[in-house]
Coordinates of C-alpha atoms in Angstrom, one line a residue:
Chain J
M1 CA 28.5 -9.9 -36.1
T2 CA 28.9 -6.6 -34.5
G3 CA 31.3 -3.8 -35.3
Q4 CA 33.2 -2.0 -32.6
N5 CA 31.5 1.4 -33.1
D6 CA 28.1 2.5 -32.0
S7 CA 27.3 4.7 -35.0
S8 CA 24.2 6.2 -33.6
E9 CA 26.1 7.6 -30.6
G10 CA 29.4 8.2 -32.4
T11 CA 31.2 6.5 -29.5
T12 CA 32.9 3.3 -29.2
I13 CA 31.3 0.4 -27.4
G14 CA 33.7 0.6 -24.6
E15 CA 32.9 4.3 -24.1
A16 CA 29.2 3.6 -24.2
R17 CA 29.6 0.9 -21.6
R18 CA 31.7 3.2 -19.5
Q19 CA 29.0 5.8 -19.7
L20 CA 26.4 3.4 -18.6
Y21 CA 28.6 2.3 -15.8
L22 CA 29.2 5.8 -14.6
V23 CA 25.5 6.8 -14.7
D24 CA 24.6 3.7 -12.8
K25 CA 27.4 4.4 -10.3
I26 CA 26.1 7.9 -9.7
L27 CA 22.5 6.8 -9.4
G28 CA 23.6 3.9 -7.1
L29 CA 25.6 6.3 -4.9
E30 CA 22.7 8.7 -4.8
A31 CA 20.4 5.8 -3.8
E32 CA 22.9 4.7 -1.1
L33 CA 23.2 8.2 0.2
A34 CA 19.4 8.5 0.4
E35 CA 19.4 5.3 2.3
V36 CA 22.1 6.4 4.7
R37 CA 20.2 9.7 5.2
I38 CA 17.0 7.8 6.0
A39 CA 18.9 5.5 8.3
C40 CA 20.6 8.5 9.9
E41 CA 17.3 10.3 10.3
R42 CA 15.7 7.2 11.8
S43 CA 18.6 6.8 14.2
L44 CA 18.4 10.5 15.1
A45 CA 14.7 10.1 15.7
E46 CA 15.3 7.0 17.8
D47 CA 18.1 8.9 19.7
R48 CA 15.7 11.8 20.2
R49 CA 13.0 9.4 21.5
A50 CA 15.5 7.6 23.7
R51 CA 16.7 11.0 25.1
E52 CA 13.1 12.1 25.7
D53 CA 12.4 8.8 27.4
A54 CA 15.5 9.2 29.6
D55 CA 14.6 12.8 30.4
R56 CA 11.1 11.6 31.3
V57 CA 12.5 8.9 33.5
L58 CA 14.9 11.3 35.1
A59 CA 12.2 13.8 35.7
E60 CA 10.0 11.1 37.2
R61 CA 12.9 10.1 39.4
E62 CA 13.5 13.6 40.5
R63 CA 9.8 14.1 41.2
A64 CA 9.7 10.9 43.2
A65 CA 12.8 12.0 45.1
G66 CA 11.2 15.3 45.8
D67 CA 8.0 13.6 46.9
R68 CA 10.0 11.3 49.2
E69 CA 11.8 14.3 50.8
R70 CA 8.5 16.1 51.2
M71 CA 7.0 13.1 52.8
L72 CA 10.0 12.7 55.2
D73 CA 9.7 16.4 56.1
E74 CA 6.0 16.0 56.6
R75 CA 6.6 12.9 58.8
E76 CA 9.2 14.8 60.8
R77 CA 6.9 17.8 61.1
S78 CA 4.0 15.6 62.2
A79 CA 6.2 13.7 64.6
A80 CA 7.3 16.9 66.2
S81 CA 3.9 18.4 66.4
A82 CA 2.6 15.1 67.8
T83 CA 5.3 15.2 70.6
V84 CA 4.2 18.7 71.4
E85 CA 0.6 17.7 71.5
I86 CA 1.3 14.7 73.7
E87 CA 3.2 16.9 76.1
R88 CA 0.4 19.5 76.0
L89 CA -2.2 16.8 76.8
R90 CA 0.0 15.2 79.5
S91 CA 0.3 18.5 81.3
R92 CA -3.4 19.1 80.8
V93 CA -4.2 15.7 82.4
E94 CA -1.9 16.5 85.3
I95 CA -3.6 19.8 85.8
V96 CA -7.0 18.1 85.7
Q97 CA -5.9 15.3 88.1
N98 CA -4.6 17.9 90.5
E99 CA -7.8 19.8 90.3
L100 CA -9.8 16.6 90.9
E101 CA -7.7 15.7 93.9
A102 CA -8.1 19.2 95.3
V103 CA -11.9 18.9 94.9
T104 CA -12.3 15.4 96.4
S105 CA -10.1 16.2 99.4
S106 CA -12.0 19.4 100.2
R107 CA -14.3 19.8 103.3
S108 CA -17.3 20.9 101.2
W109 CA -17.0 17.7 99.0
R110 CA -17.0 15.4 102.1
T111 CA -20.0 17.3 103.6
A112 CA -22.0 17.1 100.4
R113 CA -21.4 13.3 100.3
L114 CA -22.7 12.9 103.8
I115 CA -25.8 14.9 103.0
L116 CA -26.6 12.9 99.9
R117 CA -26.1 9.5 101.5
P118 CA -29.9 9.0 102.6
V119 CA -31.1 10.2 99.2
A120 CA -29.0 7.5 97.6
A121 CA -30.4 4.8 99.9
I122 CA -34.0 5.8 99.0
R123 CA -33.1 5.5 95.3
R124 CA -31.7 2.0 95.8
V125 CA -34.9 0.8 97.6
R126 CA -37.1 2.3 94.9
H127 CA -35.1 0.7 92.2
R128 CA -35.4 -2.8 93.9
A129 CA -39.2 -2.4 94.3
K130 CA -39.6 -1.6 90.6
G131 CA -37.6 -4.7 89.7
R132 CA -40.0 -6.9 91.8
E133 CA -43.1 -5.5 90.1
Chain D
V1 CA -8.7 23.1 3.7
T2 CA -9.1 23.9 7.4
G3 CA -7.1 23.1 10.5
S4 CA -10.1 21.6 12.4
P5 CA -11.2 18.0 12.0
P6 CA -13.4 17.6 8.9
L7 CA -17.1 16.9 9.2
F8 CA -18.0 13.7 7.2
S9 CA -21.4 13.5 5.5
V10 CA -22.3 9.8 5.2
L11 CA -24.9 9.2 2.6
I12 CA -26.8 6.0 2.5
P13 CA -28.9 5.1 -0.6
S14 CA -32.0 3.1 0.1
G15 CA -34.8 1.2 -1.6
V16 CA -37.8 -1.0 -1.1
G17 CA -37.1 -3.9 1.2
L18 CA -33.8 -2.6 2.3
E19 CA -35.0 -1.1 5.6
A20 CA -33.1 -3.7 7.8
D21 CA -30.0 -3.2 5.7
V22 CA -30.2 0.6 6.0
A23 CA -30.7 0.2 9.8
R24 CA -27.6 -1.9 10.0
T25 CA -25.5 0.6 8.1
V26 CA -27.0 3.5 10.2
D27 CA -26.0 1.7 13.4
S28 CA -22.4 1.3 12.2
V29 CA -22.2 5.0 11.3
S30 CA -23.8 6.0 14.6
A31 CA -21.2 3.9 16.4
Q32 CA -18.3 5.9 14.9
S33 CA -15.7 7.0 17.5
G34 CA -14.2 10.4 17.4
A35 CA -14.7 11.9 14.0
L36 CA -17.5 14.4 13.4
H37 CA -20.2 13.1 11.0
E38 CA -23.7 13.6 9.8
L39 CA -25.9 10.9 8.4
I40 CA -28.2 11.3 5.4
V41 CA -30.4 8.5 4.2
L42 CA -31.7 8.9 0.7
H43 CA -35.4 8.3 0.1
A44 CA -36.8 8.8 -3.3
P45 CA -40.5 9.7 -3.7
G46 CA -42.6 6.6 -3.7
G47 CA -39.8 4.6 -2.1
A48 CA -38.0 3.9 -5.3
D49 CA -34.4 2.6 -5.2
T50 CA -31.7 5.3 -4.8
L51 CA -28.9 2.7 -5.3
P52 CA -26.1 3.3 -7.8
G53 CA -27.1 2.0 -11.2
S54 CA -30.8 2.7 -10.6
P55 CA -32.6 5.4 -12.6
N56 CA -32.0 8.9 -11.3
Y57 CA -29.4 7.7 -8.9
S58 CA -27.1 10.5 -9.9
A59 CA -29.9 13.2 -9.5
H60 CA -30.8 11.9 -6.1
M61 CA -27.2 11.6 -4.9
N62 CA -26.2 15.0 -6.3
A63 CA -29.1 16.6 -4.4
A64 CA -28.1 14.9 -1.3
I65 CA -24.4 15.9 -1.7
E66 CA -25.5 19.5 -2.3
S67 CA -27.6 19.5 0.9
A68 CA -24.9 17.9 3.0
N69 CA -22.9 20.0 5.4
G70 CA -19.7 17.9 5.6
E71 CA -16.3 18.9 4.2
F72 CA -16.1 15.3 2.9
V73 CA -18.9 13.1 1.6
M74 CA -18.9 9.3 1.6
I75 CA -21.5 6.9 0.2
V76 CA -22.1 3.7 2.1
W77 CA -24.2 1.0 0.6
P78 CA -27.2 -0.3 2.6
G79 CA -26.1 -3.4 4.6
D80 CA -22.4 -2.5 4.5
E81 CA -20.8 -1.3 7.7
L82 CA -18.0 1.0 8.6
D83 CA -15.3 -0.1 11.0
P84 CA -16.0 1.7 14.3
N85 CA -12.9 3.8 13.8
A86 CA -13.2 4.3 10.1
L87 CA -14.0 8.0 10.0
E88 CA -11.4 8.7 12.7
H89 CA -8.8 7.0 10.6
L90 CA -9.8 9.0 7.5
A91 CA -9.8 12.2 9.6
S92 CA -6.3 11.4 10.9
S93 CA -5.1 10.8 7.3
L94 CA -6.5 14.1 6.3
A95 CA -4.9 15.8 9.2
S96 CA -1.5 14.6 8.0
D97 CA -2.3 15.4 4.4
P98 CA -4.7 18.3 4.5
A99 CA -4.5 18.8 0.7
A100 CA -6.1 15.4 0.0
D101 CA -9.3 15.5 -2.0
V102 CA -10.1 11.8 -2.1
V103 CA -9.2 9.4 0.7
Y104 CA -9.8 5.7 0.4
A105 CA -9.2 2.5 2.4
D106 CA -9.2 -1.3 2.1
E107 CA -12.5 -3.2 2.3
V108 CA -13.3 -6.5 4.0
L109 CA -15.7 -8.8 2.3
V110 CA -18.2 -10.4 4.6
D111 CA -21.0 -12.9 4.1
E112 CA -24.6 -12.0 4.8
G113 CA -24.2 -13.4 8.3
G114 CA -21.4 -10.9 8.9
A115 CA -18.5 -13.4 8.8
S116 CA -15.3 -12.0 7.3
L117 CA -14.3 -13.7 4.0
R118 CA -11.3 -11.8 2.8
Q119 CA -9.6 -8.4 2.7
M120 CA -9.6 -6.4 -0.5
R121 CA -6.4 -4.4 -0.4
K122 CA -6.0 -1.3 -2.6
P123 CA -2.8 0.1 -4.1
E124 CA -1.5 3.6 -3.7
P125 CA -2.9 6.0 -6.3
S126 CA -2.7 4.2 -9.7
I127 CA -4.1 6.0 -12.7
H128 CA -3.2 3.3 -15.2
R129 CA -5.1 0.8 -13.0
L130 CA -8.0 3.2 -12.6
R131 CA -8.3 3.1 -16.4
S132 CA -8.8 -0.7 -16.2
Q133 CA -10.8 -0.9 -13.0
M134 CA -12.6 1.2 -10.4
Y135 CA -10.2 -0.1 -7.8
L136 CA -11.3 2.4 -5.2
G137 CA -14.4 0.2 -4.7
R138 CA -16.9 1.5 -2.3
M139 CA -14.7 2.8 0.5
F140 CA -13.7 6.3 -0.6
S141 CA -14.6 9.8 0.6
I142 CA -14.3 12.8 -1.6
R143 CA -14.2 16.5 -0.8
R144 CA -17.7 17.7 -1.0
A145 CA -16.9 20.9 -2.9
L146 CA -15.2 18.8 -5.6
A147 CA -18.1 16.3 -5.7
V148 CA -20.6 19.2 -6.0
R149 CA -18.5 20.8 -8.8
L150 CA -18.1 17.6 -10.7
G151 CA -21.5 16.0 -9.9
L152 CA -22.4 12.4 -10.5
R153 CA -23.5 11.7 -14.1
D154 CA -25.9 9.1 -15.5
F155 CA -23.6 6.2 -16.4
P156 CA -25.6 3.4 -14.8
G157 CA -23.2 1.2 -12.7
A158 CA -20.2 3.4 -13.5
E159 CA -21.3 6.7 -11.8
H160 CA -18.5 6.5 -9.3
H161 CA -15.8 5.4 -11.8
D162 CA -16.7 8.5 -13.8
L163 CA -16.6 10.8 -10.8
V164 CA -13.2 9.5 -9.7
L165 CA -11.7 9.8 -13.2
R166 CA -12.9 13.3 -13.5
A167 CA -11.4 14.0 -10.1
V168 CA -8.1 12.7 -11.5
E169 CA -8.4 15.1 -14.4
E170 CA -8.9 18.0 -11.9
S171 CA -5.5 16.9 -10.4
A172 CA -7.3 15.9 -7.2
R173 CA -5.0 14.5 -4.6
F174 CA -5.7 10.8 -3.7
V175 CA -4.6 9.3 -0.4
C176 CA -4.7 5.6 0.5
V177 CA -5.3 4.5 4.0
G178 CA -3.9 1.0 4.1
K179 CA -6.4 -0.3 6.7
P180 CA -9.6 -2.3 6.3
L181 CA -12.2 0.2 7.3
Y182 CA -15.3 -0.9 5.4
R183 CA -17.2 -4.2 5.7
R184 CA -18.8 -5.0 2.4
V185 CA -21.6 -7.6 2.3
L186 CA -21.1 -10.1 -0.5
R187 CA -24.4 -11.2 -1.9
D188 CA -25.2 -13.8 -4.4
G189 CA -23.9 -12.8 -7.8
D190 CA -21.7 -10.0 -6.4
S191 CA -18.3 -9.6 -8.0
P192 CA -16.6 -6.8 -6.1
F193 CA -14.4 -4.5 -8.1
L194 CA -15.3 -6.4 -11.3
V195 CA -17.9 -5.3 -13.8
R196 CA -20.1 -8.2 -14.8
D197 CA -23.3 -6.9 -16.2
D198 CA -23.7 -5.5 -19.7
K199 CA -25.2 -2.2 -18.7
A200 CA -22.3 -1.4 -16.3
G201 CA -19.8 -2.7 -18.9
A202 CA -21.2 -0.3 -21.5
S203 CA -21.2 2.5 -19.0
G204 CA -17.7 1.8 -18.1
V205 CA -16.5 1.8 -21.7
A206 CA -18.3 5.2 -22.3
V207 CA -16.9 6.7 -19.1
L208 CA -13.3 5.7 -20.0
A209 CA -13.7 6.7 -23.7
E210 CA -14.8 10.2 -22.5
H211 CA -12.0 10.4 -20.0
L212 CA -9.4 9.5 -22.6
A213 CA -10.8 12.0 -25.1
R214 CA -10.6 14.7 -22.5
Q215 CA -7.1 13.7 -21.7
D216 CA -6.2 13.9 -25.4
I217 CA -5.2 10.2 -25.4
D218 CA -5.9 8.5 -28.7
A219 CA -7.0 5.1 -27.5
E220 CA -9.6 2.4 -27.8
V221 CA -11.5 1.1 -24.8
S222 CA -12.9 -2.4 -24.5
W223 CA -14.6 -4.3 -21.7
W224 CA -13.1 -7.7 -20.9
R225 CA -16.4 -9.3 -20.1
E226 CA -15.0 -12.7 -18.8
R227 CA -12.7 -10.9 -16.3
G228 CA -14.9 -7.9 -15.5
T229 CA -12.2 -5.3 -16.3
F230 CA -11.5 -2.8 -19.0
R231 CA -8.6 -2.4 -21.4
V232 CA -7.3 0.8 -22.8
R233 CA -5.2 0.5 -25.9
R234 CA -3.5 3.6 -27.0
R235 CA -3.0 3.8 -30.7
I236 CA 0.7 3.4 -31.4
R237 CA 2.5 6.6 -32.6
S238 CA 4.5 5.8 -35.8
S239 CA 5.9 2.3 -36.0
P240 CA 9.2 2.6 -34.1
L241 CA 11.9 0.1 -34.5
V242 CA 11.9 -2.3 -31.6
S243 CA 15.1 -4.1 -30.7
I244 CA 14.7 -7.5 -29.1
V245 CA 17.7 -8.0 -27.0
I246 CA 18.4 -11.7 -26.1
P247 CA 21.4 -12.7 -24.0
T248 CA 22.2 -16.4 -24.5
R249 CA 24.8 -19.1 -24.4
G250 CA 23.0 -21.3 -26.8
G251 CA 21.8 -23.8 -24.3
S252 CA 19.2 -26.5 -24.7
A253 CA 16.4 -27.9 -22.6
R254 CA 13.6 -30.4 -22.9
I255 CA 10.4 -28.6 -23.9
R256 CA 7.3 -30.6 -24.1
G257 CA 9.4 -33.7 -24.1
V258 CA 11.7 -32.5 -27.0
D259 CA 15.3 -31.4 -26.7
T260 CA 15.2 -27.8 -27.9
V261 CA 17.7 -25.1 -28.4
L262 CA 16.2 -22.3 -26.4
V263 CA 17.3 -19.2 -28.2
T264 CA 16.4 -20.5 -31.7
N265 CA 13.1 -21.6 -30.3
A266 CA 12.5 -18.1 -28.9
V267 CA 13.5 -16.3 -32.1
A268 CA 11.6 -18.7 -34.4
G269 CA 8.5 -18.2 -32.2
V270 CA 8.7 -14.5 -32.3
L271 CA 9.2 -14.5 -36.1
A272 CA 6.3 -16.9 -36.6
T273 CA 3.9 -15.3 -34.1
S274 CA 4.6 -11.6 -33.9
S275 CA 2.3 -9.4 -36.0
Y276 CA 4.6 -6.3 -35.5
Q277 CA 7.2 -6.2 -38.2
N278 CA 9.6 -3.4 -37.4
I279 CA 11.9 -5.4 -35.2
E280 CA 15.5 -6.4 -35.0
F281 CA 17.1 -9.1 -32.9
V282 CA 20.3 -8.4 -31.0
I283 CA 21.6 -11.7 -29.7
V284 CA 24.3 -11.3 -27.1
A285 CA 26.0 -14.7 -27.2
D286 CA 28.6 -16.2 -24.8
A287 CA 31.8 -17.5 -26.4
E288 CA 30.6 -21.1 -25.8
T289 CA 27.5 -20.7 -27.9
P290 CA 27.6 -23.6 -30.4
P291 CA 28.5 -22.3 -33.9
D292 CA 25.6 -24.2 -35.5
V293 CA 23.2 -22.3 -33.1
L294 CA 24.7 -19.0 -34.3
R295 CA 24.3 -20.2 -37.9
E296 CA 20.7 -21.2 -37.4
L297 CA 20.0 -17.9 -35.8
Q298 CA 21.4 -16.0 -38.7
Q299 CA 19.3 -18.1 -41.1
L300 CA 16.2 -17.4 -39.1
G301 CA 16.7 -13.7 -38.6
G302 CA 18.6 -12.7 -41.7
E303 CA 19.4 -9.0 -41.8
R304 CA 17.1 -8.4 -38.9
L305 CA 19.4 -10.3 -36.6
R306 CA 22.8 -9.4 -35.3
V307 CA 24.9 -11.5 -33.0
V308 CA 27.1 -9.6 -30.5
P309 CA 29.8 -11.8 -29.0
W310 CA 30.3 -11.8 -25.2
T311 CA 33.8 -12.9 -24.3
L312 CA 34.0 -11.8 -20.7
P313 CA 33.0 -13.8 -17.6
F314 CA 29.3 -14.2 -17.2
N315 CA 27.5 -11.0 -16.2
F316 CA 23.8 -10.9 -17.2
S317 CA 23.6 -7.1 -16.6
A318 CA 26.7 -6.4 -18.7
K319 CA 25.3 -8.5 -21.5
I320 CA 22.0 -6.7 -21.5
N321 CA 23.9 -3.4 -21.5
L322 CA 26.0 -4.5 -24.4
G323 CA 22.9 -5.5 -26.3
A324 CA 21.3 -2.2 -25.6
I325 CA 24.3 -0.3 -26.9
E326 CA 24.3 -2.4 -30.1
A327 CA 20.6 -2.0 -30.6
R328 CA 19.3 0.6 -33.0
G329 CA 15.7 0.6 -31.9
E330 CA 13.9 3.4 -30.2
Y331 CA 12.5 0.7 -27.9
L332 CA 14.4 -2.2 -26.3
L333 CA 12.5 -5.4 -25.7
L334 CA 14.6 -7.4 -23.2
L335 CA 13.9 -11.1 -23.6
N336 CA 15.3 -14.3 -22.0
D337 CA 16.2 -17.0 -24.4
D338 CA 14.0 -19.5 -22.6
V339 CA 10.6 -18.0 -23.5
E340 CA 7.9 -18.7 -26.0
L341 CA 5.5 -16.1 -27.3
M342 CA 1.8 -16.6 -26.9
T343 CA 0.4 -13.2 -27.9
P344 CA 0.7 -12.3 -31.6
D345 CA 0.2 -8.5 -31.0
W346 CA 2.6 -8.4 -28.1
I347 CA 4.7 -5.6 -29.3
E348 CA 1.7 -3.5 -30.3
A349 CA 0.3 -4.1 -26.8
L350 CA 3.6 -3.2 -25.1
L351 CA 4.1 -0.1 -27.2
S352 CA 0.6 1.0 -26.5
I353 CA 1.5 1.2 -22.8
G354 CA 5.2 2.0 -23.2
Q355 CA 4.6 5.1 -25.3
G356 CA 2.9 6.8 -22.4
Q357 CA 4.9 9.8 -21.3
D358 CA 5.0 8.7 -17.7
V359 CA 5.9 5.1 -18.4
G360 CA 9.5 3.8 -18.0
L361 CA 9.0 0.1 -18.6
V362 CA 6.3 -2.5 -19.2
G363 CA 6.3 -6.0 -17.8
V364 CA 4.2 -9.0 -18.9
M365 CA 2.5 -12.2 -17.8
L366 CA 4.8 -15.2 -17.7
Y367 CA 3.6 -18.8 -17.3
Y368 CA 5.5 -21.9 -16.4
E369 CA 5.3 -24.7 -18.9
D370 CA 2.6 -26.3 -16.8
G371 CA 0.4 -23.2 -17.2
S372 CA 0.8 -21.9 -13.7
I373 CA 1.8 -18.2 -13.3
Q374 CA 5.5 -17.4 -12.9
H375 CA 5.3 -13.7 -13.0
A376 CA 2.7 -11.0 -12.8
G377 CA 4.9 -8.2 -11.7
H378 CA 7.4 -7.8 -8.9
R379 CA 6.5 -7.4 -5.2
Y380 CA 8.9 -6.1 -2.7
T381 CA 9.2 -6.4 1.1
A382 CA 11.7 -5.6 3.7
E383 CA 13.1 -9.1 3.3
I384 CA 12.7 -10.1 -0.3
A385 CA 11.9 -9.1 -3.9
G386 CA 9.7 -11.7 -5.5
H387 CA 7.1 -12.4 -8.1
I388 CA 3.4 -11.6 -7.8
G389 CA 1.2 -14.6 -8.5
L390 CA 4.1 -17.1 -8.4
S391 CA 3.0 -20.7 -8.9
T392 CA -0.7 -19.8 -8.8
R393 CA -3.1 -21.2 -11.4
G394 CA -3.0 -19.7 -14.8
D395 CA -6.6 -18.5 -14.7
T396 CA -6.2 -16.8 -11.3
V397 CA -8.1 -13.5 -11.4
G398 CA -6.4 -12.2 -8.3
L399 CA -7.7 -9.8 -5.7
P400 CA -9.3 -7.6 -6.6
G401 CA -9.0 -8.6 -10.3
S402 CA -5.3 -7.8 -10.1
M403 CA -4.3 -10.4 -12.7
S404 CA -6.7 -8.9 -15.2
V405 CA -5.7 -5.3 -15.3
D406 CA -2.9 -3.1 -16.6
R407 CA -1.5 -1.8 -13.3
E408 CA 1.3 0.1 -11.7
V409 CA 4.0 -2.2 -10.2
S410 CA 7.3 -1.4 -8.4
G411 CA 9.1 -3.6 -10.9
A412 CA 8.9 -6.4 -13.4
T413 CA 11.2 -9.2 -14.6
A414 CA 13.7 -8.6 -17.3
A415 CA 12.8 -12.0 -18.7
C416 CA 10.5 -9.9 -20.9
M417 CA 10.4 -6.2 -20.5
L418 CA 9.9 -3.2 -22.9
V419 CA 11.8 -0.1 -22.1
A420 CA 12.4 3.1 -24.1
R421 CA 16.0 3.2 -25.2
R422 CA 16.4 6.7 -23.9
A423 CA 15.0 5.8 -20.5
F424 CA 17.4 2.8 -20.4
F425 CA 20.4 5.0 -20.9
D426 CA 19.2 7.7 -18.6
V427 CA 19.3 5.3 -15.7
G428 CA 22.6 3.8 -16.6
G429 CA 21.1 0.5 -17.9
F430 CA 21.5 -2.6 -15.7
T431 CA 24.0 -2.4 -12.9
E432 CA 27.0 -4.6 -13.5
C433 CA 27.4 -4.8 -9.7
L434 CA 24.6 -7.4 -9.8
P435 CA 25.7 -9.9 -12.4
A436 CA 23.1 -12.7 -11.9
S437 CA 20.2 -11.7 -9.6
Y438 CA 18.3 -8.7 -8.6
D439 CA 19.6 -6.8 -11.6
D440 CA 16.1 -6.1 -12.9
V441 CA 14.9 -5.1 -9.4
D442 CA 17.6 -2.5 -9.2
F443 CA 16.9 -1.4 -12.8
C444 CA 13.2 -0.9 -12.0
L445 CA 13.9 1.0 -8.8
K446 CA 16.3 3.3 -10.6
M447 CA 13.5 3.8 -13.2
G448 CA 11.0 4.6 -10.4
G449 CA 13.5 7.0 -8.9
S450 CA 13.8 8.9 -12.1
G451 CA 10.0 9.5 -11.9
L452 CA 8.9 7.0 -14.5
T453 CA 6.3 4.3 -13.8
A454 CA 6.5 0.6 -14.3
I455 CA 3.4 -1.0 -15.7
W456 CA 2.5 -4.7 -15.8
T457 CA 0.1 -6.0 -18.3
P458 CA -1.9 -9.3 -18.5
H459 CA -2.4 -8.7 -22.2
V460 CA 1.0 -9.9 -23.2
E461 CA 1.6 -13.6 -22.3
L462 CA 4.6 -15.8 -22.7
V463 CA 5.7 -19.2 -21.5
H464 CA 8.9 -19.0 -19.5
F465 CA 10.7 -22.4 -19.4
E466 CA 12.5 -21.5 -16.3
S467 CA 12.3 -24.5 -14.0
Q468 CA 10.0 -24.1 -11.0
S469 CA 12.8 -25.8 -9.0
R470 CA 15.4 -23.4 -10.3
D471 CA 18.0 -22.6 -7.6
G472 CA 16.9 -19.1 -6.8
R473 CA 19.3 -18.6 -4.0
I474 CA 20.6 -15.1 -3.7
T475 CA 24.1 -14.5 -2.5
E476 CA 24.7 -12.4 0.5
Y477 CA 26.6 -10.0 -1.7
E478 CA 23.6 -9.5 -4.0
Q479 CA 21.3 -9.0 -1.0
R480 CA 23.6 -6.5 0.6
T481 CA 24.2 -4.6 -2.6
L482 CA 20.5 -4.3 -3.4
F483 CA 19.5 -3.4 0.1
S484 CA 22.3 -0.8 0.4
R485 CA 20.6 1.0 -2.4
W486 CA 16.9 0.4 -1.9
R487 CA 16.2 -0.8 1.7
S488 CA 13.5 1.7 2.5
R489 CA 11.9 1.5 -1.0
L490 CA 11.8 -2.3 -0.8
A491 CA 10.2 -2.1 2.6
S492 CA 7.3 0.0 1.4
D493 CA 6.1 -1.3 -1.9
P494 CA 3.1 1.0 -2.8
F495 CA 1.6 -1.6 -5.0
W496 CA 2.0 -4.7 -2.8
P497 CA 0.1 -6.3 -1.2
L498 CA -2.6 -6.0 -3.7

């Protein structure tokens, strides 16, 4: 049977057990601390990644919003310029119509039509003859 | 070491009738994505073989390595193929570890039709294992400058083993890429990672003997022909006292059909079988241990046996610690009472490994009573700590030969474990926070944390009469305690899967 003294260490069994317990406790705590540190680093890294993701999404949203605003501006600008263009064309058509009316109602226009009438008749006869051949 | 991606020189040996094989290998190298590479096919004058093991292989290959331009060289056997991203993966590993000198990866065995058979996984750098087996296999790449300086030598069939061992001696840095990047064709008679022919066996022994001599390790090398691996046995320094610490409560069980008192059976077996004589037994006995068992123990062990009474509630760890405190030996051999010794020179074999300066503990091969394997080292995952080889056939060789080599493990069972007394006390022994389960896992991980290595050996065998149907349930408390200390370490076992 055993004695109560560990002669090689010069300590009692109880002290030796206590020593083992303390060394284990320290190493265990160090290991736990290392694990906590790893978990902490991992969660910080995850946090960083999440923040980067959020920043990216935010930036994309801002970019999209900017794009939308730009597109709306563009649309407004194009609508405005289209209105101006339509007005310009409308007034141009009016001018041309007026000019045409002025031409067709002029004495020289009527005279020219009278002169050209026989020529047109000859053209019609020739055209029919060609069709018969 | 440069900041730019390395150029790999891929060297393909060739030989008569291997044209189609060479072409297949060339195709796989040409198909590499990303990484820079050059291709060199070795042709000997007259078309002679330039394969490893053939005459003048070393001379041919050394010339090719010298003429190569790559920062790293890699030899690919004709017919074998690289994964399309193999070199890119190696380059990426080198980018994250630019000081690496040797980088290696897993291999996939394929049949001659190209169908995958199985994956050969490789452990993290393991020098003890390398002394039993060239576990790097074919898929490794070495810094060209180092390969040129060392040069391949004429050890037919063991040229690469020699090269890698000398790289270790040069303190080369090894990096494992845990991905299958090499498709190795398995031909008739091939035994990957194992040495089967006499010539290669003799070369391997010579290579290891030279390596050990250069390392100033006094050891004997042998080739385990049946298993295709090597064994290094250091000569034991002095004959230290070994204290066999056995916690018990004097229980009985039916062994081979006979009611047997376990602890007396274990002690009697050791006394009858063990060839090492400088031992003492420290039996830590629960209060309920029958007095006649204690008497029989005393008769068996005489002055070499001391019984230390344990009167507190059951706590396996605390009992082991008490036994260790009471022990006088330089080495502690922790032993369950339900084991039976099979190997007469077990203590010599354990000391031969355990006396290594970097070794903290040595584990052994345990079989169930039916001959199946119970323990071939611990394996850890994010969910569980278990036994390698559990319930596989006793003659299992393992992949790649893992049941036949001394090898690094993350841990081993305390059912039979040798540990230096000093190392035991340095890590605070077994934690009393884990009174029944996982105590040895914690102990091994503390040992690993202190920079010491755990080695498992197949050369010490015992029968463990632990029932295969034993209730191995782990309490939530034990799980929580273990994982609070070692979660990340358990999740990344460097030696598992094998």
